[in-house]
Amino acid sequence: MKNLRVLVIHASISGLGDRIRVEQVLKFLKKSGFKVYEVTLPSITFRCVKREGLSNILAHILPLRKQKIYSLKRPIINYLNLNLAENFLRRTIRNLDFDVVLAETSLMGWLTYRILKDSSASLIVDVHGLTGAEAKGRGDKYWFIKEALEVEVFNNCSHLLVVSNKMRKYIVHHFGVSSDKVSVIYNGAEPQKHRARFNHPLKVIYAGVFAYWEKVDDYLEIAKKADSSSFKFYLAGTGPMKKHILARIKREKIPIKYLGYVPRSKMLSIMSKMQVGIAPSTKDLARLVAFPIKVLDYMSCGLPVIAPLIGDWGEMIKTENSGIVVKDDSVEEYVMALETLKRKDVWLDKSDNGIRAIKVKYNWSKVLSPLKSLIIHLS
């Protein structure tokens, strides 16, 4: 194999799960012997606009005729990000020679396709999640625009990487993409040096983003109903629902200790001192096709996982016997699952199974291994 050149394009600002996947992909490509060019597209934040002044930014980036179109902050930010990213990418790749392009997330893929559609280089788009479905789920009235962008790039790129079999099936049937053009590359985790130990009372944690699809409110209800002498509840993370969640904990005197936002390296260490990881979830399309890294992180630390039976990730927990899946997704069923894990033999079995699954099937080296041959094939 010659030293193939891979151009990896990703956004500078993204969610934690996106960042983890991008970091692991970059590490894998370099380890596999590819020459990797990394392009991180810039982004403008509300803080930047407030500091620099909207009129100054508009004058330098937007064509004059565009300045009159937008009156609200968020459409302006969206347009600025697109305009800035496109100009930056065009300038950056002008003097680069590459064989294959890997765009991380569908929207980065769409932007890259716009610029490289006349290029001979193959374009692989790594679809972390369905952007249109996620926007629809959180009530974005313009969700269909993001789905339309996905339609364009999904049908015109060289190949798609997706995080679950259910996402693959949905894209094939809903977007009309050929099945041989879509490969499943699950998310993964790394086996941890320190692992959880059984203890009483059981320490229970939710660690992740506070967003609608995570149903963090359910976690609060579980903490309210569970036996406080048998379980101690912890919460870590941040997100758009943070104020709401913390206000509820304070107002309703819910017995949960909030750990704040903790960097992932430290969070994994904290998880290893817990006994149970909980992952509530909506059952909408965005979650049906997902494969949450949080669940894999729980397993890598030896935490039995309690989660709904949804998507490939719910099936994985059930198949690997690495936790308890709740079918009707009720608070009562979560509490019953916690009671089951009070049995040391049950807890140890599921803890061992989770660690084994990460070591054998769901470590990053294993899940990313098909990417090497795919890039060679497309170059």
Coordinates of N, CA, C and O in Angstrom, one line a residue, residues 159-253:
H159 N -19.2 7.2 -0.2 CA -19.6 6.2 0.7 C -20.0 6.8 2.0 O -19.6 8.0 2.4
L160 N -20.8 6.1 2.8 CA -21.3 6.6 4.1 C -20.9 5.6 5.2 O -21.0 4.4 5.0
L161 N -20.5 6.2 6.3 CA -20.2 5.4 7.5 C -21.4 5.8 8.5 O -21.7 7.0 8.7
V162 N -22.0 4.8 9.1 CA -23.1 5.0 10.1 C -22.8 4.3 11.3 O -22.0 3.3 11.4
V163 N -23.4 4.7 12.4 CA -23.1 4.1 13.8 C -23.9 2.9 14.2 O -23.7 2.4 15.2
S164 N -24.9 2.6 13.4 CA -25.8 1.4 13.7 C -26.4 0.8 12.5 O -26.5 1.4 11.5
N165 N -26.8 -0.5 12.7 CA -27.5 -1.2 11.6 C -28.9 -0.5 11.3 O -29.3 -0.4 10.2
K166 N -29.5 0.0 12.4 CA -30.8 0.6 12.2 C -30.7 1.9 11.4 O -31.5 2.3 10.6
M167 N -29.6 2.7 11.6 CA -29.3 3.9 10.8 C -29.1 3.5 9.4 O -29.6 4.2 8.5
R168 N -28.3 2.4 9.2 CA -28.1 2.0 7.8 C -29.4 1.6 7.1 O -29.6 2.1 5.9
K169 N -30.3 0.9 7.7 CA -31.5 0.5 7.1 C -32.4 1.7 6.8 O -33.0 1.8 5.8
Y170 N -32.4 2.7 7.8 CA -33.2 3.9 7.6 C -32.7 4.7 6.4 O -33.5 5.1 5.6
I171 N -31.4 4.9 6.3 CA -30.9 5.7 5.2 C -31.1 5.0 3.8 O -31.5 5.7 2.9
V172 N -31.0 3.7 3.8 CA -31.2 3.0 2.6 C -32.7 3.1 2.1 O -32.9 3.4 1.0
H173 N -33.6 3.0 3.1 CA -35.0 3.0 2.7 C -35.6 4.4 2.6 O -36.3 4.7 1.6
H174 N -35.2 5.3 3.5 CA -35.8 6.6 3.5 C -35.1 7.6 2.5 O -35.8 8.4 1.8
F175 N -33.8 7.5 2.3 CA -33.1 8.4 1.5 C -32.8 7.7 0.1 O -32.3 8.4 -0.8
G176 N -33.1 6.5 -0.1 CA -32.9 5.8 -1.4 C -31.5 5.6 -1.7 O -31.1 5.6 -2.9
V177 N -30.6 5.4 -0.7 CA -29.2 5.1 -0.9 C -28.9 3.7 -1.1 O -29.5 2.8 -0.4
S178 N -28.1 3.3 -2.0 CA -27.7 1.9 -2.3 C -27.1 1.3 -1.0 O -26.3 1.9 -0.4
S179 N -27.5 0.1 -0.7 CA -27.1 -0.5 0.6 C -25.6 -0.8 0.6 O -24.9 -0.8 1.6
D180 N -25.0 -1.1 -0.6 CA -23.5 -1.4 -0.7 C -22.7 -0.1 -0.5 O -21.5 -0.1 -0.5
K181 N -23.4 1.0 -0.4 CA -22.7 2.3 -0.3 C -22.6 2.8 1.2 O -22.1 3.8 1.5
V182 N -23.2 1.9 2.1 CA -23.3 2.3 3.5 C -22.6 1.2 4.4 O -23.0 0.0 4.3
S183 N -21.7 1.6 5.2 CA -21.0 0.7 6.1 C -21.2 1.1 7.6 O -21.3 2.3 7.9
V184 N -21.4 0.1 8.4 CA -21.7 0.3 9.8 C -20.3 0.3 10.6 O -19.6 -0.7 10.5
I185 N -20.0 1.4 11.2 CA -18.9 1.6 12.1 C -19.4 2.0 13.4 O -19.7 3.2 13.6
Y186 N -19.6 1.1 14.3 CA -20.1 1.4 15.7 C -19.2 2.4 16.4 O -18.0 2.6 16.1
N187 N -19.8 3.1 17.4 CA -18.9 3.8 18.3 C -18.3 2.8 19.2 O -18.7 1.6 19.3
G188 N -17.2 3.2 19.9 CA -16.5 2.3 20.8 C -16.1 2.9 22.1 O -16.5 4.0 22.4
A189 N -15.3 2.2 22.8 CA -14.7 2.7 24.1 C -13.4 2.0 24.3 O -13.0 1.0 23.6
E190 N -12.6 2.4 25.3 CA -11.3 1.8 25.6 C -11.4 1.1 26.9 O -12.0 1.6 27.9
P191 N -10.9 -0.1 27.0 CA -10.9 -0.8 28.4 C -10.2 0.1 29.4 O -9.1 0.7 29.1
Q192 N -10.7 0.1 30.6 CA -10.2 1.0 31.6 C -9.3 0.3 32.6 O -9.5 -0.9 32.9
K193 N -8.3 1.0 33.1 CA -7.3 0.4 34.0 C -8.0 0.1 35.4 O -7.8 -0.9 36.0
H194 N -8.9 1.0 35.8 CA -9.6 0.8 37.0 C -11.1 0.5 36.7 O -11.7 1.0 35.8
R195 N -11.6 -0.5 37.5 CA -13.0 -0.9 37.2 C -13.8 -0.8 38.5 O -13.3 -0.8 39.6
A196 N -15.1 -0.7 38.3 CA -16.0 -0.6 39.4 C -16.0 -1.9 40.3 O -15.7 -3.0 39.8
R197 N -16.3 -1.7 41.6 CA -16.4 -2.8 42.5 C -17.8 -2.7 43.2 O -18.3 -1.7 43.4
F198 N -18.3 -3.9 43.5 CA -19.6 -3.9 44.2 C -19.5 -3.4 45.6 O -18.5 -3.6 46.3
N199 N -20.5 -2.6 45.9 CA -20.5 -1.9 47.2 C -21.9 -1.6 47.6 O -22.8 -1.6 46.7
H200 N -22.1 -1.3 48.9 CA -23.5 -1.0 49.3 C -23.3 0.2 50.3 O -22.5 0.3 51.1
P201 N -24.2 1.3 50.1 CA -25.2 1.4 49.1 C -24.7 1.5 47.7 O -23.5 2.0 47.5
L202 N -25.5 1.2 46.7 CA -25.0 1.3 45.3 C -25.0 2.7 44.9 O -26.0 3.5 45.1
K203 N -23.9 3.2 44.3 CA -23.8 4.5 43.7 C -24.2 4.5 42.3 O -23.7 3.7 41.5
V204 N -25.2 5.3 42.0 CA -25.8 5.3 40.6 C -25.5 6.6 40.0 O -25.6 7.7 40.6
I205 N -25.2 6.6 38.7 CA -24.8 7.8 38.0 C -25.5 8.0 36.6 O -25.7 7.0 35.9
Y206 N -25.8 9.2 36.3 CA -26.1 9.6 34.9 C -25.0 10.6 34.6 O -24.8 11.6 35.3
A207 N -24.3 10.3 33.5 CA -23.2 11.2 33.0 C -23.4 11.5 31.6 O -23.4 10.6 30.8
G208 N -23.7 12.7 31.2 CA -23.9 13.0 29.8 C -24.5 14.4 29.6 O -24.5 15.3 30.5
V209 N -25.0 14.6 28.4 CA -25.6 15.9 28.0 C -27.0 16.0 28.6 O -27.7 15.0 28.7
F210 N -27.3 17.2 29.0 CA -28.7 17.5 29.5 C -29.5 18.0 28.3 O -29.7 19.2 28.1
A211 N -30.0 17.1 27.5 CA -30.8 17.4 26.3 C -32.1 16.6 26.3 O -32.2 15.6 27.0
Y212 N -33.0 17.0 25.5 CA -34.4 16.4 25.5 C -34.3 14.9 25.3 O -35.0 14.1 25.9
W213 N -33.4 14.4 24.4 CA -33.4 13.0 24.0 C -32.8 12.1 25.2 O -33.0 10.9 25.2
E214 N -32.2 12.7 26.1 CA -31.6 11.9 27.3 C -32.6 11.7 28.4 O -32.3 10.9 29.3
K215 N -33.7 12.5 28.4 CA -34.8 12.3 29.4 C -34.2 12.3 30.8 O -34.5 11.4 31.7
V216 N -33.4 13.3 31.1 CA -32.8 13.5 32.4 C -33.8 13.6 33.5 O -33.6 13.2 34.7
D217 N -35.0 14.2 33.1 CA -36.1 14.3 34.1 C -36.5 12.9 34.7 O -36.8 12.8 35.8
D218 N -36.4 11.9 33.8 CA -36.7 10.6 34.3 C -35.7 10.1 35.4 O -36.1 9.4 36.3
Y219 N -34.4 10.5 35.2 CA -33.4 10.1 36.2 C -33.8 10.8 37.5 O -33.6 10.1 38.6
L220 N -34.2 12.0 37.5 CA -34.6 12.7 38.7 C -35.8 11.9 39.4 O -35.8 11.8 40.6
E221 N -36.8 11.5 38.6 CA -37.9 10.7 39.1 C -37.4 9.4 39.7 O -38.0 9.0 40.8
I222 N -36.5 8.8 39.1 CA -35.9 7.5 39.6 C -35.3 7.7 41.0 O -35.5 7.0 42.0
A223 N -34.6 8.8 41.1 CA -33.9 9.1 42.4 C -34.9 9.5 43.5 O -34.7 9.2 44.7
K224 N -36.1 10.0 43.1 CA -37.1 10.3 44.1 C -37.8 9.1 44.6 O -38.2 9.0 45.8
K225 N -38.0 8.1 43.7 CA -38.7 6.9 44.1 C -37.9 5.7 44.7 O -38.4 4.9 45.4
A226 N -36.6 5.7 44.4 CA -35.7 4.6 44.9 C -35.5 4.8 46.4 O -35.5 5.8 47.0
D227 N -35.1 3.6 47.0 CA -34.8 3.6 48.4 C -33.5 4.3 48.7 O -32.4 3.9 48.3
S228 N -33.6 5.4 49.4 CA -32.4 6.2 49.7 C -31.3 5.5 50.5 O -30.2 5.9 50.5
S229 N -31.8 4.5 51.3 CA -30.8 3.8 52.1 C -30.0 2.7 51.3 O -29.0 2.3 51.7
S230 N -30.5 2.4 50.1 CA -29.9 1.4 49.2 C -29.1 2.0 48.0 O -28.2 1.4 47.5
F231 N -29.5 3.2 47.7 CA -28.9 3.8 46.5 C -28.5 5.3 46.7 O -29.3 6.0 47.4
K232 N -27.4 5.7 46.2 CA -27.0 7.1 46.2 C -26.8 7.6 44.8 O -26.1 6.9 44.0
F233 N -27.4 8.7 44.5 CA -27.5 9.1 43.1 C -26.5 10.3 42.8 O -26.5 11.3 43.6
Y234 N -25.9 10.2 41.6 CA -25.0 11.3 41.2 C -25.3 11.7 39.8 O -25.8 10.9 39.0
L235 N -25.0 12.9 39.5 CA -25.3 13.5 38.2 C -24.1 14.3 37.7 O -23.5 15.1 38.4
A236 N -23.7 14.1 36.4 CA -22.6 14.9 35.9 C -22.9 15.2 34.4 O -23.4 14.5 33.7
G237 N -22.5 16.5 34.1 CA -22.7 16.9 32.7 C -23.2 18.3 32.6 O -23.3 19.0 33.6
T238 N -23.6 18.7 31.4 CA -24.2 20.0 31.2 C -25.0 20.0 29.9 O -25.1 18.9 29.3
G239 N -25.6 21.1 29.5 CA -26.4 21.1 28.3 C -27.5 22.0 28.4 O -27.7 22.8 29.4
P240 N -28.4 22.1 27.4 CA -29.4 23.1 27.3 C -30.5 23.0 28.4 O -31.1 24.0 28.7
M241 N -30.6 21.9 29.0 CA -31.6 21.7 30.1 C -31.0 21.8 31.5 O -31.7 21.5 32.5
K242 N -29.8 22.3 31.6 CA -29.1 22.4 32.9 C -29.8 23.2 33.9 O -30.0 22.7 35.1
K243 N -30.2 24.4 33.6 CA -30.9 25.2 34.6 C -32.2 24.6 35.1 O -32.5 24.6 36.3
H244 N -32.9 24.0 34.1 CA -34.2 23.3 34.5 C -33.9 22.1 35.5 O -34.6 22.0 36.5
I245 N -32.9 21.3 35.1 CA -32.6 20.1 35.9 C -32.1 20.5 37.3 O -32.6 20.0 38.3
L246 N -31.2 21.4 37.4 CA -30.7 21.9 38.7 C -31.8 22.5 39.6 O -31.8 22.4 40.8
A247 N -32.7 23.3 38.9 CA -33.7 24.0 39.6 C -34.7 22.9 40.2 O -35.2 23.1 41.4
R248 N -35.0 21.9 39.5 CA -35.9 20.8 40.0 C -35.2 20.1 41.2 O -35.9 19.8 42.2
I249 N -33.9 19.8 41.1 CA -33.3 19.1 42.2 C -33.3 20.0 43.5 O -33.6 19.4 44.6
K250 N -33.1 21.3 43.3 CA -33.2 22.1 44.5 C -34.6 22.3 45.0 O -34.8 22.2 46.2
R251 N -35.5 22.6 44.1 CA -36.9 22.9 44.5 C -37.6 21.7 45.1 O -38.3 21.8 46.1
E252 N -37.3 20.5 44.5 CA -38.0 19.3 45.0 C -37.2 18.5 46.0 O -37.6 17.4 46.4
K253 N -36.0 19.0 46.4 CA -35.1 18.4 47.3 C -34.9 16.9 46.9 O -34.9 16.0 47.7

